[in-house]
Amino acid sequence: ILMVDEKGKNMKCLTFFLMLPETVKNRSKKSSKKGNSSNSSNSKLPPVCYEIITLKTKKKKKMAADIFPRKKPANTNTSTAVQQYHQQNLNNNNTIPAPNWQGLYPTIRERNAVMFNNDLMADVHFVVGPPGGTQRLPGHKYVLAVGSSVFHAMFYGELAEDKDEIRIPDVEPAAFLAMLKYIYCDEIDLAADTVLATLYAAKKYIVPHLARACVNFLETSLSAKNACVLLSQSCLFEEPDLTQRCWEVIDAQAELALKSEGFCDIDFQTLESILRRETLNAKEIVVFEAALNWAEVECQRQELTATIENKRKVLGKALYLIRIPTMALDDFANGAAQSGILTLNETNDIFLWYTAAKKPELQFVSKPRKGLVPQRCHRFQSCAYRSNQWRYRGRCDSIQFAVDKRVFIAGFGLYGSSCGSAEYSAKIELKRQGVILGQNLSKYFSDGSSNTFPVWFEYPVQIEPDTFYTASVILDGNELSYFGQEGMTEVQCGKVTVQFQCSSDSTNGTGVQGGQIPELIFYA
């Protein structure tokens, strides 16, 4: 008999001879007639003869996960039990009571995950967190050693210590649990409020893939609000890619970053590096006010009264990194000069710097910051007037665009009047999937030429790659204006590629081929 499975694999050839009882009975009768009944061997059943031949096939060995793919169990009770046990060991470290829990999980990965935060067979415990906020967590030395070289050295190295309980005061319990979950379950579970602490744990115990996931998470969630704090942490963790991304955000959205609460949480070294930054795209009065806010919080950290003297004390030499002489005279006179942070001699010398022909020597940096140079993406090959009159009666001109690299939109370039000089009122808006990311209401003056005139957002808006955004403007002014024509669907601007498509928000005729919003102004 040839035994095969339904796919024709695992073939075995089974050959056997079986003497049925009736046949044996007939043979016995024949033997008795011949007088051979005295021969005891003839009265016994003949032995079963068989031979198994295994056919060799070139076949790759399968793992349990291949043989038993994860499916929803047909038995509802079994499925509920698995979910219940899994949830139980995520929330606490109770021992799973099921006597045959191994049978509920077909793969080694799933069975290994059951041990996560579970006292069952635990041979070590960790007391994690600072005094007063500790949490006792179970562990299994073999699993931990497989996932981390630090744990391997701790438990199996030459200097291994046989301790049943290990104290870890410098790691937050939630972050340590997130690391354990990755080691046991091969799952990455990150949250915005614990990702930095998890990155610290991953770095400390040398779990590089988890550390990389933390950095990716931080880069994705990076904004002007947290860029300064992440800059400080990225330098501490020696993550150059994250550091570079932080500087990109801080440079382009400097005023937002400096006004954020996170700026006051940075260390002194990071403060100095920001105040030295040549490409900081901010007014110097904003830099000055941010430094004073940091000094006030630093006084609280050092348990000092936030007096003028103490603020200047904690700022130290960093005060001279603020380029006070480059401020507008009004900003200096109404702001820095009356703050009290400067001495009388410093205030007099700076006033002389503004007004005197022979300028005094200053300790402050007197050279303006270079800032960032905006780039302009022009989407029309020509412009026109007369043949068609582009009218503005409260209707919206709109276009959609996408970029292949992260940029910061600072504003739009717009056409002006074709009948001499005129003033326009412009409401500009930037949206993503209907959500307003930035808007501003301002006026601009056109001189009657076909040039474009910039209209700026209050703060640059961060634009993520490979996502379409909607740029819109509502103009009020001279109805006869220039308009673009011979529009391009794709424009290469430096290292950035910009794609354009029509927007359903456009009610005044602007589209890819022609209309308003000829330019996107951005930092990259």
Coordinates of C-alpha atoms in Angstrom, one line a residue:
I1 CA 0.0 0.0 0.0
L2 CA 1.4 3.4 -1.0
M3 CA 0.7 6.0 1.8
V4 CA 0.8 9.6 0.6
D5 CA -0.6 12.8 2.0
E6 CA -3.0 15.1 0.1
K7 CA -0.1 17.0 -1.5
G8 CA 1.8 13.9 -2.5
K9 CA 4.6 14.4 0.0
N10 CA 5.9 12.4 2.9
M11 CA 5.4 9.2 0.9
K12 CA 5.8 5.8 2.5
C13 CA 5.4 2.4 0.9
L14 CA 3.9 -0.1 3.4
T15 CA 3.9 -3.8 2.3
F16 CA 2.5 -6.4 4.6
F17 CA 0.9 -9.9 4.6
L18 CA -1.9 -10.6 7.0
M19 CA -3.4 -14.1 7.5
L20 CA -7.1 -13.7 8.2
P21 CA -8.6 -16.0 10.9
E22 CA -10.8 -17.9 8.5
T23 CA -7.8 -18.7 6.4
V24 CA -5.9 -19.9 9.4
K25 CA -8.8 -22.2 10.4
N26 CA -8.9 -23.8 7.0
R27 CA -5.2 -24.4 7.1
S28 CA -5.5 -26.0 10.5
K29 CA -8.2 -28.4 9.3
K30 CA -6.0 -29.4 6.3
S31 CA -3.1 -30.1 8.6
S32 CA -5.1 -32.3 10.9
K33 CA -6.2 -34.4 8.0
K34 CA -2.7 -35.1 7.0
G35 CA -1.8 -36.2 10.6
N36 CA 0.5 -33.3 11.3
S37 CA -1.5 -32.1 14.4
S38 CA 1.5 -33.1 16.6
N39 CA 3.5 -30.3 15.0
S40 CA 2.9 -27.3 17.3
S41 CA 4.4 -24.8 14.9
N42 CA 1.7 -25.4 12.3
S43 CA -1.1 -24.5 14.8
K44 CA 0.3 -21.0 15.5
L45 CA -0.6 -17.9 13.5
P46 CA 2.0 -17.0 10.9
P47 CA 3.9 -13.9 11.8
V48 CA 3.0 -10.6 10.1
C49 CA 5.7 -9.7 7.6
Y50 CA 6.1 -6.0 6.8
E51 CA 8.6 -3.6 5.3
I52 CA 8.6 0.2 5.5
I53 CA 10.5 2.0 2.7
T54 CA 10.8 5.8 3.2
L55 CA 11.2 7.7 -0.1
K56 CA 13.8 10.4 0.2
T57 CA 12.8 13.9 -0.9
K58 CA 14.8 17.1 -1.0
K59 CA 12.7 19.1 1.5
K60 CA 13.5 22.0 3.7
K61 CA 12.7 21.6 7.3
K62 CA 9.8 23.6 8.5
M63 CA 9.5 25.5 11.8
A64 CA 6.5 25.4 14.0
A65 CA 5.3 28.7 12.7
D66 CA 5.2 27.3 9.2
I67 CA 3.4 24.1 10.2
F68 CA 0.9 25.8 12.5
P69 CA 0.1 29.2 11.1
R70 CA -1.7 31.5 13.4
K71 CA -5.5 31.1 13.0
K72 CA -8.4 31.8 15.2
P73 CA -9.2 28.6 17.0
A74 CA -12.5 27.0 16.2
N75 CA -13.1 26.4 19.9
T76 CA -14.4 29.7 21.3
N77 CA -13.4 28.7 24.9
T78 CA -9.8 28.0 23.9
S79 CA -9.6 31.4 22.1
T80 CA -11.0 33.2 25.1
A81 CA -8.5 31.4 27.4
V82 CA -5.5 32.4 25.3
Q83 CA -6.6 36.1 25.2
Q84 CA -7.3 36.0 28.9
Y85 CA -3.9 34.6 29.8
H86 CA -2.1 36.9 27.4
Q87 CA -3.8 40.0 28.8
Q88 CA -3.2 38.7 32.3
N89 CA 0.6 38.5 32.0
L90 CA 0.7 41.9 30.2
N91 CA -0.9 43.6 33.2
N92 CA 0.7 41.8 36.1
N93 CA 3.0 38.9 36.9
N94 CA 0.5 36.3 38.1
T95 CA 1.3 32.7 37.2
I96 CA -0.8 31.2 34.5
P97 CA -3.0 28.5 36.1
A98 CA -3.8 26.4 33.1
P99 CA -2.0 23.0 33.5
N100 CA -1.5 22.7 29.7
W101 CA -1.0 26.3 28.6
Q102 CA 1.8 25.2 26.2
G103 CA -0.8 23.5 24.0
L104 CA -2.6 26.9 23.5
Y105 CA 0.3 28.4 21.6
P106 CA 1.6 26.6 18.4
T107 CA 4.9 28.6 18.0
I108 CA 7.9 29.0 20.2
R109 CA 7.6 32.8 19.8
E110 CA 4.1 32.7 21.3
R111 CA 5.1 30.4 24.1
N112 CA 8.1 32.6 24.9
A113 CA 5.8 35.6 25.0
V114 CA 3.7 34.0 27.7
M115 CA 6.7 34.3 30.0
F116 CA 6.8 38.1 29.7
N117 CA 6.1 39.7 33.1
N118 CA 5.3 36.3 34.4
D119 CA 6.5 34.7 37.7
L120 CA 6.2 31.3 36.2
M121 CA 9.7 29.7 36.2
A122 CA 11.2 33.2 36.9
D123 CA 14.8 32.9 38.2
V124 CA 15.5 36.6 38.7
H125 CA 13.6 39.7 39.8
F126 CA 14.2 43.4 39.1
V127 CA 13.3 46.2 41.4
V128 CA 13.0 49.0 38.8
G129 CA 12.6 52.7 39.3
P130 CA 13.7 55.4 41.7
P131 CA 13.0 55.1 45.5
G132 CA 9.3 55.6 46.2
G133 CA 8.4 54.6 42.6
T134 CA 9.7 51.1 42.3
Q135 CA 8.1 48.1 40.6
R136 CA 9.2 44.5 41.1
L137 CA 9.3 42.6 37.8
P138 CA 10.1 38.9 37.1
G139 CA 12.6 37.7 34.6
H140 CA 14.1 34.6 33.0
K141 CA 17.8 34.7 32.7
Y142 CA 18.1 32.6 29.6
V143 CA 15.5 34.7 27.6
L144 CA 17.2 37.9 28.8
A145 CA 20.7 36.7 27.9
V146 CA 19.5 35.8 24.4
G147 CA 18.1 39.3 23.9
S148 CA 20.9 41.4 25.4
S149 CA 24.7 41.1 25.7
V150 CA 24.6 43.0 28.9
F151 CA 22.2 40.5 30.5
H152 CA 24.3 37.7 29.1
A153 CA 27.4 39.1 30.9
M154 CA 25.3 39.8 34.0
F155 CA 24.1 36.2 34.3
Y156 CA 26.6 34.0 32.5
G157 CA 29.8 36.1 32.1
E158 CA 33.0 35.6 34.0
L159 CA 32.0 38.2 36.6
A160 CA 28.4 37.0 36.9
E161 CA 26.8 37.4 40.3
D162 CA 24.2 35.0 41.5
K163 CA 21.6 37.4 42.8
D164 CA 17.9 36.7 43.0
E165 CA 17.0 40.4 43.0
I166 CA 18.6 43.2 41.0
R167 CA 17.9 46.9 41.7
I168 CA 17.8 49.3 38.7
P169 CA 17.0 52.8 40.1
D170 CA 17.9 54.7 36.9
V171 CA 15.3 53.2 34.5
E172 CA 11.6 53.9 34.6
P173 CA 9.4 50.8 35.2
A174 CA 7.3 51.5 32.0
A175 CA 10.4 51.8 29.9
F176 CA 11.9 48.6 31.4
L177 CA 8.7 46.8 30.7
A178 CA 8.7 48.0 27.1
M179 CA 12.2 46.6 26.7
L180 CA 11.2 43.3 28.2
K181 CA 8.2 43.1 25.9
Y182 CA 10.5 43.5 22.9
I183 CA 13.0 40.8 24.2
Y184 CA 10.2 38.3 25.1
C185 CA 7.5 39.0 22.5
D186 CA 9.5 40.6 19.6
E187 CA 7.0 43.4 19.8
I188 CA 7.7 47.1 19.9
D189 CA 5.2 49.1 22.0
L190 CA 6.2 52.8 22.2
A191 CA 4.4 55.8 23.6
A192 CA 5.3 59.5 23.4
D193 CA 5.6 59.9 27.1
T194 CA 8.0 57.0 27.6
V195 CA 9.9 56.7 24.4
L196 CA 12.9 58.6 25.7
A197 CA 13.1 56.5 28.8
T198 CA 12.8 53.4 26.6
L199 CA 15.6 54.6 24.4
Y200 CA 17.8 55.1 27.5
A201 CA 17.0 51.5 28.6
A202 CA 17.7 50.1 25.1
K203 CA 21.0 51.9 25.0
K204 CA 22.0 50.8 28.5
Y205 CA 21.3 47.1 27.9
I206 CA 22.5 47.2 24.3
V207 CA 19.3 46.3 22.5
P208 CA 20.1 48.1 19.1
H209 CA 17.0 47.3 17.2
L210 CA 14.7 48.6 19.9
A211 CA 16.9 51.7 20.1
R212 CA 16.6 52.3 16.4
A213 CA 12.8 51.9 16.6
C214 CA 12.8 54.6 19.4
V215 CA 14.8 57.0 17.3
N216 CA 12.5 56.4 14.3
F217 CA 9.5 57.1 16.6
L218 CA 11.1 60.3 17.8
E219 CA 12.0 61.5 14.3
T220 CA 8.4 60.9 13.2
S221 CA 6.9 62.8 16.1
L222 CA 9.5 65.6 16.0
S223 CA 8.1 69.1 16.1
A224 CA 9.1 72.6 17.2
K225 CA 7.5 71.9 20.6
N226 CA 9.9 69.1 21.5
A227 CA 12.9 69.7 19.2
C228 CA 15.0 71.4 21.8
V229 CA 14.5 68.6 24.4
L230 CA 15.2 65.9 21.8
L231 CA 18.3 67.8 20.7
S232 CA 19.6 67.6 24.3
Q233 CA 18.7 63.9 24.5
S234 CA 20.1 63.0 21.1
C235 CA 23.5 64.4 22.0
L236 CA 23.4 62.4 25.3
F237 CA 22.5 59.2 23.4
E238 CA 24.9 59.9 20.6
E239 CA 22.3 59.7 17.8
P240 CA 23.7 61.9 15.0
D241 CA 20.8 61.4 12.6
L242 CA 18.3 62.5 15.3
T243 CA 20.5 65.4 16.2
Q244 CA 20.5 66.6 12.6
R245 CA 16.7 66.3 12.3
C246 CA 16.4 68.4 15.5
W247 CA 18.6 71.1 14.1
E248 CA 16.6 71.2 10.9
V249 CA 13.4 71.9 12.9
I250 CA 15.0 74.4 15.3
D251 CA 16.6 76.3 12.4
A252 CA 13.4 76.6 10.3
Q253 CA 10.9 77.0 13.2
A254 CA 13.3 78.8 15.6
E255 CA 10.7 81.2 17.1
L256 CA 8.3 78.4 17.8
A257 CA 11.0 76.2 19.3
L258 CA 12.4 79.0 21.5
K259 CA 8.9 79.8 22.8
S260 CA 8.1 76.2 23.7
E261 CA 8.0 74.9 27.2
G262 CA 10.6 72.3 26.3
F263 CA 13.2 74.9 25.6
C264 CA 13.3 75.7 29.4
D265 CA 14.0 72.0 30.1
I266 CA 17.3 71.8 28.2
D267 CA 20.7 71.6 29.9
F268 CA 23.2 74.5 29.8
Q269 CA 25.4 72.9 27.2
T270 CA 22.4 72.6 24.8
L271 CA 21.5 76.2 25.6
E272 CA 24.9 77.4 24.5
S273 CA 24.8 75.4 21.3
I274 CA 21.5 76.9 20.3
L275 CA 22.6 80.5 21.2
R276 CA 25.7 80.0 19.0
R277 CA 23.7 78.7 16.1
E278 CA 24.4 80.8 13.0
T279 CA 21.4 79.6 11.0
L280 CA 18.8 80.2 13.7
N281 CA 15.9 81.7 11.8
A282 CA 14.5 84.1 14.5
K283 CA 14.5 87.7 15.6
E284 CA 17.2 88.3 18.2
I285 CA 14.6 89.7 20.7
V286 CA 12.9 86.3 20.7
V287 CA 16.3 84.7 21.4
F288 CA 16.8 87.1 24.3
E289 CA 13.4 86.5 25.9
A290 CA 13.8 82.7 25.5
A291 CA 17.2 82.9 27.3
L292 CA 15.6 84.8 30.2
N293 CA 12.7 82.3 30.5
W294 CA 15.3 79.5 30.6
A295 CA 17.2 81.3 33.3
E296 CA 14.1 81.6 35.5
V297 CA 13.4 77.9 35.3
E298 CA 17.1 77.1 35.9
C299 CA 16.9 79.2 39.1
Q300 CA 14.1 77.0 40.3
R301 CA 16.1 73.8 39.5
Q302 CA 19.0 75.1 41.5
E303 CA 16.6 76.3 44.3
L304 CA 17.5 79.9 43.8
T305 CA 15.3 82.9 44.0
A306 CA 14.6 84.1 40.5
T307 CA 16.1 87.5 40.9
I308 CA 17.9 89.5 38.1
E309 CA 21.3 88.7 39.7
N310 CA 20.6 85.0 39.9
K311 CA 19.3 84.9 36.4
R312 CA 22.5 86.5 35.1
K313 CA 24.5 84.1 37.3
V314 CA 22.9 80.9 35.8
L315 CA 23.3 82.3 32.3
G316 CA 26.9 83.0 32.8
K317 CA 28.9 83.6 29.6
A318 CA 26.0 82.3 27.5
L319 CA 24.5 85.8 27.9
Y320 CA 27.1 87.2 25.5
L321 CA 26.1 84.6 22.9
I322 CA 22.9 86.6 22.4
R323 CA 23.5 89.1 19.6
I324 CA 21.9 92.0 21.3
P325 CA 23.5 94.7 19.1
T326 CA 21.8 93.1 16.0
M327 CA 18.3 93.7 17.4
A328 CA 16.1 96.4 16.0
L329 CA 16.6 99.6 18.0
D330 CA 12.9 99.5 19.1
D331 CA 13.3 95.9 20.3
F332 CA 16.4 96.8 22.3
A333 CA 15.1 100.0 23.8
N334 CA 11.7 98.5 24.8
G335 CA 13.0 95.1 25.7
A336 CA 16.6 94.2 26.5
A337 CA 17.5 97.7 27.8
Q338 CA 14.7 97.6 30.3
S339 CA 15.0 94.0 31.4
G340 CA 17.5 94.7 34.1
I341 CA 19.7 91.8 33.0
L342 CA 22.3 94.2 31.5
T343 CA 24.6 96.4 33.5
L344 CA 24.4 100.2 33.1
N345 CA 27.7 100.2 31.2
E346 CA 26.5 97.5 28.8
T347 CA 23.3 99.3 28.1
N348 CA 25.1 102.6 27.4
D349 CA 27.7 100.9 25.1
I350 CA 25.0 99.2 23.1
F351 CA 23.1 102.5 22.6
L352 CA 26.4 104.0 21.4
W353 CA 26.8 101.1 19.1
Y354 CA 23.5 102.0 17.4
T355 CA 24.1 105.7 17.1
A356 CA 27.8 106.7 17.4
A357 CA 30.2 106.8 14.4
K358 CA 32.9 105.4 16.6
K359 CA 31.5 102.3 18.0
P360 CA 32.7 100.9 21.3
E361 CA 34.0 97.4 21.8
L362 CA 31.3 95.0 23.0
Q363 CA 31.5 91.6 24.7
F364 CA 28.3 90.6 22.8
V365 CA 28.4 89.1 19.3
S366 CA 27.6 92.0 16.9
K367 CA 27.4 90.1 13.6
P368 CA 23.9 89.2 12.5
R369 CA 23.0 85.6 12.2
K370 CA 22.8 84.3 8.6
G371 CA 19.5 82.5 9.1
L372 CA 18.1 80.3 6.4
V373 CA 17.9 81.3 2.7
P374 CA 14.3 80.5 1.4
Q375 CA 13.9 78.6 -1.8
R376 CA 11.2 79.3 -4.3
C377 CA 9.4 76.7 -6.4
H378 CA 7.9 78.3 -9.5
R379 CA 5.3 76.2 -11.2
F380 CA 4.4 78.3 -14.3
Q381 CA 6.5 78.7 -17.4
S382 CA 4.9 82.0 -18.3
C383 CA 2.3 84.5 -17.2
A384 CA -0.3 86.6 -19.0
Y385 CA -2.8 89.4 -18.8
R386 CA -5.3 91.3 -21.0
S387 CA -6.5 88.2 -22.9
N388 CA -8.2 87.1 -19.7
Q389 CA -8.9 89.1 -16.6
W390 CA -8.2 87.3 -13.3
R391 CA -10.9 88.6 -11.0
Y392 CA -11.1 88.4 -7.2
R393 CA -14.5 88.5 -5.5
G394 CA -14.0 86.6 -2.4
R395 CA -13.4 83.3 -4.3
C396 CA -10.7 80.9 -3.4
D397 CA -7.6 80.0 -5.5
S398 CA -6.2 76.7 -4.5
I399 CA -3.7 74.0 -5.6
Q400 CA -2.5 70.7 -4.1
F401 CA 1.2 69.8 -3.8
A402 CA 3.4 67.1 -2.5
V403 CA 7.2 66.9 -1.9
D404 CA 9.7 64.0 -1.8
K405 CA 11.7 65.4 1.2
R406 CA 10.7 67.1 4.4
V407 CA 10.5 70.9 4.0
F408 CA 9.1 73.9 5.8
I409 CA 6.6 76.1 3.9
A410 CA 7.3 79.8 4.8
G411 CA 4.8 81.4 2.5
F412 CA 3.5 81.8 -1.1
G413 CA 4.6 84.0 -4.0
L414 CA 1.5 85.7 -5.6
Y415 CA 0.9 87.7 -8.7
G416 CA -0.1 91.4 -8.5
S417 CA -1.9 94.0 -10.5
S418 CA -1.3 94.3 -14.3
C419 CA -2.7 97.8 -14.3
G420 CA -0.1 99.7 -12.3
S421 CA 0.7 99.6 -8.6
A422 CA -2.0 98.3 -6.3
E423 CA -2.4 96.8 -2.8
Y424 CA -3.9 93.4 -2.1
S425 CA -5.3 91.8 1.0
A426 CA -4.5 88.1 1.1
K427 CA -5.7 85.4 3.4
I428 CA -3.3 82.4 2.9
E429 CA -4.0 78.9 4.2
L430 CA -2.2 75.6 4.3
K431 CA -4.2 72.4 5.0
R432 CA -3.7 68.6 5.2
Q433 CA -6.7 66.4 4.8
G434 CA -8.9 69.3 5.7
V435 CA -7.0 70.2 8.9
I436 CA -5.6 73.8 8.9
L437 CA -1.8 73.7 9.6
G438 CA -1.1 77.4 9.1
Q439 CA -2.9 80.6 8.0
N440 CA -2.3 84.3 7.9
L441 CA -4.0 87.5 6.9
S442 CA -1.8 90.1 5.5
K443 CA -1.4 92.8 2.8
Y444 CA 1.1 93.2 0.0
F445 CA 1.9 95.9 -2.5
S446 CA 2.4 95.1 -6.2
D447 CA 4.3 97.5 -8.5
G448 CA 2.5 96.6 -11.7
S449 CA 5.2 94.2 -12.9
S450 CA 4.8 90.5 -13.6
N451 CA 7.0 89.6 -10.6
T452 CA 5.7 87.5 -7.8
F453 CA 5.3 89.0 -4.3
P454 CA 5.9 87.0 -1.1
V455 CA 3.2 86.6 1.5
W456 CA 4.4 84.9 4.7
F457 CA 2.9 82.6 7.3
E458 CA 3.5 83.7 10.9
Y459 CA 5.7 80.6 11.4
P460 CA 7.0 78.1 8.8
V461 CA 4.9 75.0 8.5
Q462 CA 6.5 71.5 8.5
I463 CA 5.6 69.4 5.4
E464 CA 6.1 65.7 5.4
P465 CA 7.2 63.9 2.2
D466 CA 4.8 61.9 0.0
T467 CA 1.6 63.5 1.3
F468 CA -0.5 66.0 -0.6
Y469 CA -1.2 69.4 1.0
T470 CA -3.6 72.1 -0.1
A471 CA -2.4 75.7 -0.6
S472 CA -5.1 78.3 -0.7
V473 CA -5.5 82.1 -1.0
I474 CA -8.4 84.5 -1.0
L475 CA -7.4 87.8 -2.6
D476 CA -9.1 91.2 -2.4
G477 CA -7.8 94.0 -4.6
N478 CA -7.5 95.1 -8.2
E479 CA -9.4 92.6 -10.3
L480 CA -7.2 92.9 -13.3
S481 CA -4.0 91.0 -12.4
Y482 CA -1.4 88.7 -13.9
F483 CA -2.0 85.0 -13.9
G484 CA 0.2 82.0 -14.7
Q485 CA 0.0 79.6 -17.6
E486 CA 1.8 76.6 -19.0
G487 CA 1.8 75.0 -15.6
M488 CA 3.9 72.0 -14.8
T489 CA 2.8 68.9 -12.8
E490 CA 6.3 68.3 -11.5
V491 CA 9.1 70.8 -10.6
Q492 CA 12.6 70.1 -9.5
C493 CA 13.7 72.7 -7.0
G494 CA 17.2 72.0 -5.8
K495 CA 17.2 68.6 -4.1
V496 CA 13.4 68.7 -3.6
T497 CA 10.9 67.4 -6.2
V498 CA 7.4 69.0 -6.0
Q499 CA 4.3 67.6 -7.6
F500 CA 1.1 69.5 -8.3
Q501 CA -2.5 68.5 -8.8
C502 CA -5.8 70.3 -8.9
S503 CA -7.7 71.1 -5.7
S504 CA -11.5 70.8 -5.2
D505 CA -11.3 73.9 -3.0
S506 CA -10.4 76.1 -5.9
T507 CA -13.5 78.1 -6.9
N508 CA -11.7 80.9 -8.9
G509 CA -10.2 78.9 -11.7
T510 CA -6.7 78.1 -10.4
G511 CA -5.4 74.7 -11.4
V512 CA -2.3 72.9 -12.5
Q513 CA -2.2 74.6 -16.0
G514 CA -2.9 78.2 -14.9
G515 CA -4.0 80.6 -12.3
Q516 CA -2.7 82.1 -9.1
I517 CA -0.2 80.8 -6.4
P518 CA 2.7 80.6 -8.8
E519 CA 5.3 80.0 -6.1
L520 CA 5.8 78.0 -2.9
I521 CA 8.4 79.6 -0.6
F522 CA 10.1 77.0 1.7
Y523 CA 13.2 76.1 3.7
A524 CA 14.9 72.7 3.1

